[in-house]
XYZ file of C-alpha atoms in Angstrom:
372
model
C -1.378 25.397 91.970
C 0.702 28.580 91.724
C -0.925 31.963 91.128
C 1.177 34.679 89.562
C 0.703 38.112 88.017
C 2.478 38.788 84.753
C 3.990 42.312 84.496
C 2.172 43.750 81.517
C 3.019 47.121 79.977
C 1.868 50.252 81.789
C -1.756 50.948 81.345
C -2.654 47.401 80.367
C -4.803 45.403 82.732
C -2.921 42.783 84.567
C -3.625 39.083 83.847
C -3.678 36.311 86.378
C -2.539 32.828 85.227
C -2.697 29.471 86.928
C 0.069 26.922 86.326
C -0.040 23.318 87.416
C 2.749 22.147 89.672
C 3.787 18.497 89.351
C 2.226 16.443 92.110
C 2.008 12.644 92.695
C -1.442 12.752 91.138
C -0.153 14.304 87.913
C 2.918 12.981 86.134
C 3.785 14.589 82.806
C 4.171 11.980 80.016
C 7.397 12.051 78.025
C 7.001 12.469 74.312
C 6.511 9.209 72.317
C 3.929 6.452 71.748
C 1.312 5.737 74.410
C 1.893 2.570 76.442
C -1.148 0.792 74.948
C 0.116 1.402 71.430
C 3.502 -0.084 72.298
C 1.865 -3.225 73.713
C -0.357 -3.557 70.644
C 2.652 -3.189 68.373
C 4.558 -5.902 70.223
C 1.581 -8.254 70.050
C 1.241 -7.604 66.323
C 4.930 -8.338 65.730
C 4.676 -11.586 67.708
C 1.565 -12.592 65.744
C 3.329 -11.904 62.436
C 6.327 -13.944 63.563
C 4.134 -16.883 64.598
C 2.191 -16.691 61.324
C 5.419 -16.770 59.319
C 6.726 -19.752 61.321
C 3.433 -21.630 60.881
C 3.322 -20.834 57.169
C 6.900 -22.056 56.686
C 6.146 -25.198 58.684
C 3.007 -25.908 56.672
C 4.880 -25.380 53.396
C 7.637 -27.703 54.614
C 5.119 -30.445 55.441
C 3.328 -29.935 52.109
C 6.631 -30.243 50.284
C 7.282 -33.418 52.241
C 3.898 -34.828 51.254
C 4.515 -34.027 47.618
C 7.934 -35.676 47.790
C 6.510 -38.967 49.115
C 6.018 -41.776 46.583
C 2.627 -41.433 44.917
C 1.360 -44.984 44.305
C -1.889 -43.657 42.839
C -2.633 -40.375 41.131
C -5.542 -38.149 42.079
C -7.129 -39.035 38.737
C -7.049 -42.729 39.674
C -8.496 -41.964 43.090
C -11.385 -40.042 41.563
C -11.990 -42.396 38.631
C -15.488 -43.789 37.985
C -16.430 -46.917 39.904
C -16.688 -49.717 37.363
C -20.312 -50.557 36.613
C -21.677 -48.492 39.504
C -25.313 -47.437 39.372
C -26.661 -45.160 42.104
C -30.063 -45.760 43.669
C -31.847 -44.999 46.933
C -33.121 -47.378 49.582
C -35.802 -46.206 52.006
C -34.944 -47.011 55.628
C -36.304 -46.197 59.065
C -39.845 -46.281 60.370
C -42.054 -45.411 57.406
C -44.994 -44.504 59.655
C -43.243 -42.350 62.260
C -42.834 -38.632 61.449
C -39.235 -37.761 60.608
C -38.065 -41.367 60.768
C -38.308 -42.237 57.085
C -34.986 -41.647 55.322
C -33.191 -42.521 52.102
C -29.823 -44.238 51.930
C -27.815 -43.663 48.750
C -26.327 -46.881 47.357
C -23.878 -47.668 44.554
C -24.227 -51.151 43.064
C -22.572 -52.957 40.178
C -23.986 -55.799 38.088
C -23.358 -59.426 38.956
C -19.853 -60.730 38.248
C -18.640 -64.121 37.070
C -17.522 -65.137 40.568
C -21.104 -65.070 41.826
C -20.016 -63.275 45.001
C -21.207 -59.875 46.205
C -18.982 -57.637 48.358
C -20.773 -55.060 50.518
C -18.488 -52.175 51.542
C -19.088 -49.932 54.586
C -16.976 -46.752 54.791
C -15.737 -44.869 57.842
C -16.427 -41.482 59.415
C -16.700 -38.547 56.950
C -15.917 -40.756 53.962
C -18.472 -42.017 51.418
C -19.139 -44.915 49.057
C -16.997 -43.431 46.272
C -13.856 -43.435 48.444
C -13.769 -47.225 47.984
C -12.830 -46.622 44.330
C -9.522 -48.509 44.275
C -10.855 -51.501 46.192
C -14.101 -51.421 44.193
C -12.373 -51.495 40.814
C -9.964 -54.233 41.909
C -12.849 -56.375 43.132
C -14.583 -55.831 39.806
C -11.426 -56.893 37.954
C -11.529 -60.117 39.942
C -15.085 -60.833 38.878
C -17.131 -59.795 41.909
C -20.284 -57.760 42.310
C -19.749 -54.728 44.561
C -22.237 -52.697 46.610
C -21.364 -49.674 48.740
C -23.672 -47.225 50.500
C -23.313 -43.797 52.097
C -23.882 -43.778 55.845
C -26.516 -41.318 57.131
C -25.329 -37.729 56.761
C -22.530 -38.810 54.415
C -22.364 -38.474 50.655
C -25.924 -38.358 49.326
C -27.676 -40.108 52.249
C -30.196 -38.370 54.482
C -29.518 -37.585 58.121
C -32.648 -38.039 60.213
C -33.452 -38.062 63.899
C -31.836 -41.023 65.639
C -30.131 -42.160 62.421
C -26.683 -42.201 64.040
C -27.554 -44.581 66.862
C -25.743 -47.906 66.545
C -28.969 -49.943 66.533
C -30.398 -47.758 63.767
C -27.247 -48.079 61.653
C -27.327 -51.875 61.976
C -30.999 -51.876 60.978
C -30.162 -49.756 57.907
C -27.601 -52.352 56.857
C -30.158 -55.106 57.223
C -32.597 -53.176 55.022
C -29.968 -52.617 52.311
C -29.063 -56.318 52.223
C -32.751 -57.257 51.996
C -33.347 -54.698 49.255
C -30.654 -56.215 47.037
C -31.595 -59.772 48.058
C -28.018 -60.653 48.839
C -27.480 -64.389 49.341
C -23.829 -64.903 48.466
C -22.169 -61.924 50.088
C -19.238 -60.857 52.199
C -19.209 -57.720 54.336
C -16.223 -55.341 54.435
C -16.043 -52.590 57.042
C -13.346 -49.935 57.246
C -12.715 -47.973 60.436
C -16.024 -46.948 62.039
C -17.803 -48.905 59.288
C -16.361 -52.024 60.903
C -18.010 -51.191 64.233
C -21.370 -50.877 62.459
C -20.760 -54.153 60.622
C -19.957 -55.952 63.897
C -23.164 -54.629 65.437
C -25.188 -55.838 62.449
C -23.578 -59.300 62.461
C -24.189 -59.854 66.162
C -27.661 -58.249 66.233
C -28.975 -60.229 63.233
C -26.946 -63.462 63.226
C -29.505 -65.551 61.355
C -29.918 -63.052 58.531
C -26.149 -62.507 58.426
C -25.539 -66.223 58.016
C -28.063 -66.356 55.169
C -26.987 -63.155 53.411
C -23.244 -63.196 54.032
C -22.016 -66.792 53.994
C -18.557 -65.712 52.748
C -17.972 -63.702 55.883
C -16.689 -60.380 57.202
C -13.447 -58.463 56.604
C -12.528 -55.965 59.324
C -10.177 -53.428 57.689
C -8.436 -51.087 60.158
C -11.696 -51.231 62.076
C -12.697 -50.872 65.700
C -14.896 -52.670 68.193
C -15.118 -49.596 70.417
C -14.118 -49.290 74.090
C -12.004 -46.234 73.275
C -11.834 -44.913 76.847
C -9.778 -48.025 77.585
C -7.321 -47.324 74.771
C -7.260 -43.522 74.808
C -6.832 -42.382 78.379
C -10.375 -42.596 79.691
C -13.389 -40.472 78.805
C -11.230 -37.331 78.845
C -9.444 -38.673 75.779
C -12.430 -37.545 73.698
C -11.652 -33.873 74.312
C -11.274 -33.210 70.576
C -14.795 -34.527 69.980
C -16.259 -32.618 72.891
C -14.591 -29.318 71.999
C -13.386 -29.190 68.397
C -16.292 -31.029 66.742
C -19.174 -29.766 68.824
C -18.030 -26.163 68.528
C -17.514 -26.327 64.762
C -13.796 -25.499 65.051
C -12.797 -28.712 63.275
C -15.203 -27.981 60.414
C -13.675 -24.511 60.099
C -10.122 -25.900 60.011
C -11.140 -28.382 57.330
C -12.065 -25.498 55.015
C -8.403 -24.452 54.916
C -6.451 -25.607 51.891
C -3.323 -25.600 54.065
C -4.352 -27.025 57.415
C -6.913 -29.616 56.267
C -4.298 -31.825 54.543
C -2.104 -31.696 57.640
C -4.958 -32.833 59.876
C -5.685 -35.793 57.618
C -2.101 -36.698 56.713
C -1.253 -37.831 60.228
C -3.652 -40.789 59.836
C -1.797 -42.219 56.862
C 1.464 -43.336 58.420
C 3.310 -42.666 55.159
C 0.904 -40.281 53.430
C 0.774 -39.406 49.777
C -0.693 -36.138 48.628
C -3.358 -37.446 46.187
C -4.881 -39.732 48.835
C -4.806 -36.948 51.428
C -6.552 -34.643 48.942
C -9.276 -37.234 48.381
C -9.895 -37.669 52.108
C -10.095 -33.893 52.568
C -12.511 -33.584 49.642
C -14.737 -36.392 50.909
C -14.769 -34.974 54.430
C -16.217 -31.704 53.135
C -19.337 -33.423 51.778
C -22.406 -34.448 53.709
C -23.329 -33.132 57.142
C -20.934 -31.192 59.370
C -18.776 -32.858 61.979
C -20.808 -31.070 64.618
C -23.980 -32.736 63.293
C -22.206 -36.104 63.013
C -20.679 -36.027 66.494
C -23.035 -38.794 67.757
C -21.479 -41.073 65.127
C -17.892 -40.239 66.107
C -18.864 -40.856 69.740
C -19.962 -44.464 69.100
C -16.551 -46.067 69.798
C -16.431 -44.114 73.049
C -19.899 -45.269 74.117
C -19.905 -48.915 72.996
C -17.696 -51.934 73.589
C -18.341 -54.830 71.195
C -15.168 -56.807 71.904
C -16.962 -59.569 73.782
C -19.520 -59.814 70.970
C -16.718 -60.686 68.530
C -16.585 -64.141 70.047
C -20.057 -64.816 68.657
C -19.494 -63.627 65.085
C -21.688 -65.960 62.995
C -19.590 -65.931 59.796
C -15.922 -66.395 58.805
C -13.819 -63.288 59.351
C -10.441 -61.747 58.605
C -8.696 -58.828 60.301
C -6.565 -56.433 58.240
C -4.392 -53.781 59.923
C -1.707 -51.296 58.935
C 1.495 -51.460 60.938
C 1.704 -47.643 61.044
C -1.897 -47.081 62.142
C -1.898 -44.756 65.144
C -5.556 -43.796 64.806
C -6.693 -47.309 65.729
C -3.445 -47.870 67.509
C -1.387 -50.795 66.312
C -0.515 -53.180 67.835
C -2.428 -52.552 71.048
C -5.916 -52.187 69.574
C -5.416 -54.575 66.649
C -4.043 -57.385 68.789
C -7.012 -57.023 71.144
C -9.323 -57.337 68.141
C -7.427 -60.391 66.949
C -7.748 -62.092 70.330
C -11.501 -61.583 70.526
C -12.176 -62.453 66.879
C -10.202 -65.675 67.296
C -12.573 -66.615 70.110
C -15.306 -67.055 67.496
C -13.376 -69.959 66.004
C -13.968 -68.416 62.587
C -10.949 -66.115 62.194
C -9.464 -67.105 58.840
C -6.545 -64.676 58.751
C -4.844 -61.843 60.597
C -3.076 -59.669 58.018
C -0.591 -56.910 58.859
C 0.146 -54.588 55.930
C 3.568 -52.961 56.426
C 4.329 -49.261 55.972
C 0.650 -48.271 55.927
C -1.520 -46.307 58.324
C -5.256 -46.064 58.806
C -6.520 -45.434 55.251
C -5.600 -48.846 53.861
C -8.215 -48.843 51.055
C -6.586 -45.737 49.545
C -2.939 -46.748 49.759
C -2.890 -50.573 49.717
C -5.996 -51.664 47.756
C -4.413 -54.769 46.204
C -3.286 -56.017 49.609
C -6.722 -55.286 51.063
C -8.480 -57.263 48.324
C -5.999 -60.115 48.716
C -6.870 -60.216 52.417
C -10.623 -60.113 51.717
C -10.349 -63.100 49.404
C -8.796 -65.129 52.211
C -12.332 -65.381 53.552
C -13.038 -68.121 51.019
C -9.636 -69.168 49.730
C -8.257 -70.696 52.926
């Protein structure tokens, strides 16, 4: 600090001023923006650049989806299910608090074939997403029944409802309710795992109710740690679903189709839109995480050797969700051990959502249960 006396005019009192001398503790700042503001500006510019790149990429993928062949329009995919009447079936323990639930079921009248096809959908789908397969089965003279899994569509989600034993018991109750005696069971994706559990847990009832057999359509028998890099392979379930991040992403009109499109192999926009729409109904993914965890917790491959009814396996050659051929060939091997495998059908140029992109081929494969 430097003290100095300024020479004021005669007669005026002198003034003493203190000026600061530059020291290591005090460095004068040059004129311009503060350092923090510069950093914030750079971050903002980077964020804008990334957002533009992502937006352009998303638009490019959307344009690609729209340019793909559209075998079915969105109107066809959301058409009424021929002859479907909705009703509710009470399941669970009627006497235990919180255990009584209602399962929503769509059922058509009897058809001239005398056969009844019971359809079980996959994770975050619902009974109505069987529309193309349903209407084709009806055209071929069959009765069709499809129900919403717990927490899906219009079905209740109660305590313990997503345990594999409970889901198999629900299926048994539905079959008893409709007094099925000439049926065949069709399970897609996770619905196939539930169907396998039912068939092997209740073999006598299955033989009586479902003499025409079981069609496993792009389904799974579990043991996913084996096929997906161990327990750590379920990181998306442990982080994205449990936290609600996946549910948030699925609200986006841009990102949701991209997340679903990768499961199609060769996706078409109407089918992707239907899957996105269906996935937004029912309970959240966070609430349904116990259901998505079932293939990670259970291995029913050995049980396939004791399937009590005829069966067929239908897979898409572009399915990388239930990875083909590694997972599908393992299923084929174990199903053949039952001595009742009627057909192994590979549908070319199709991914995981076979019922939405190849319904005719799926129905053709189902009918091999009794035509071979």
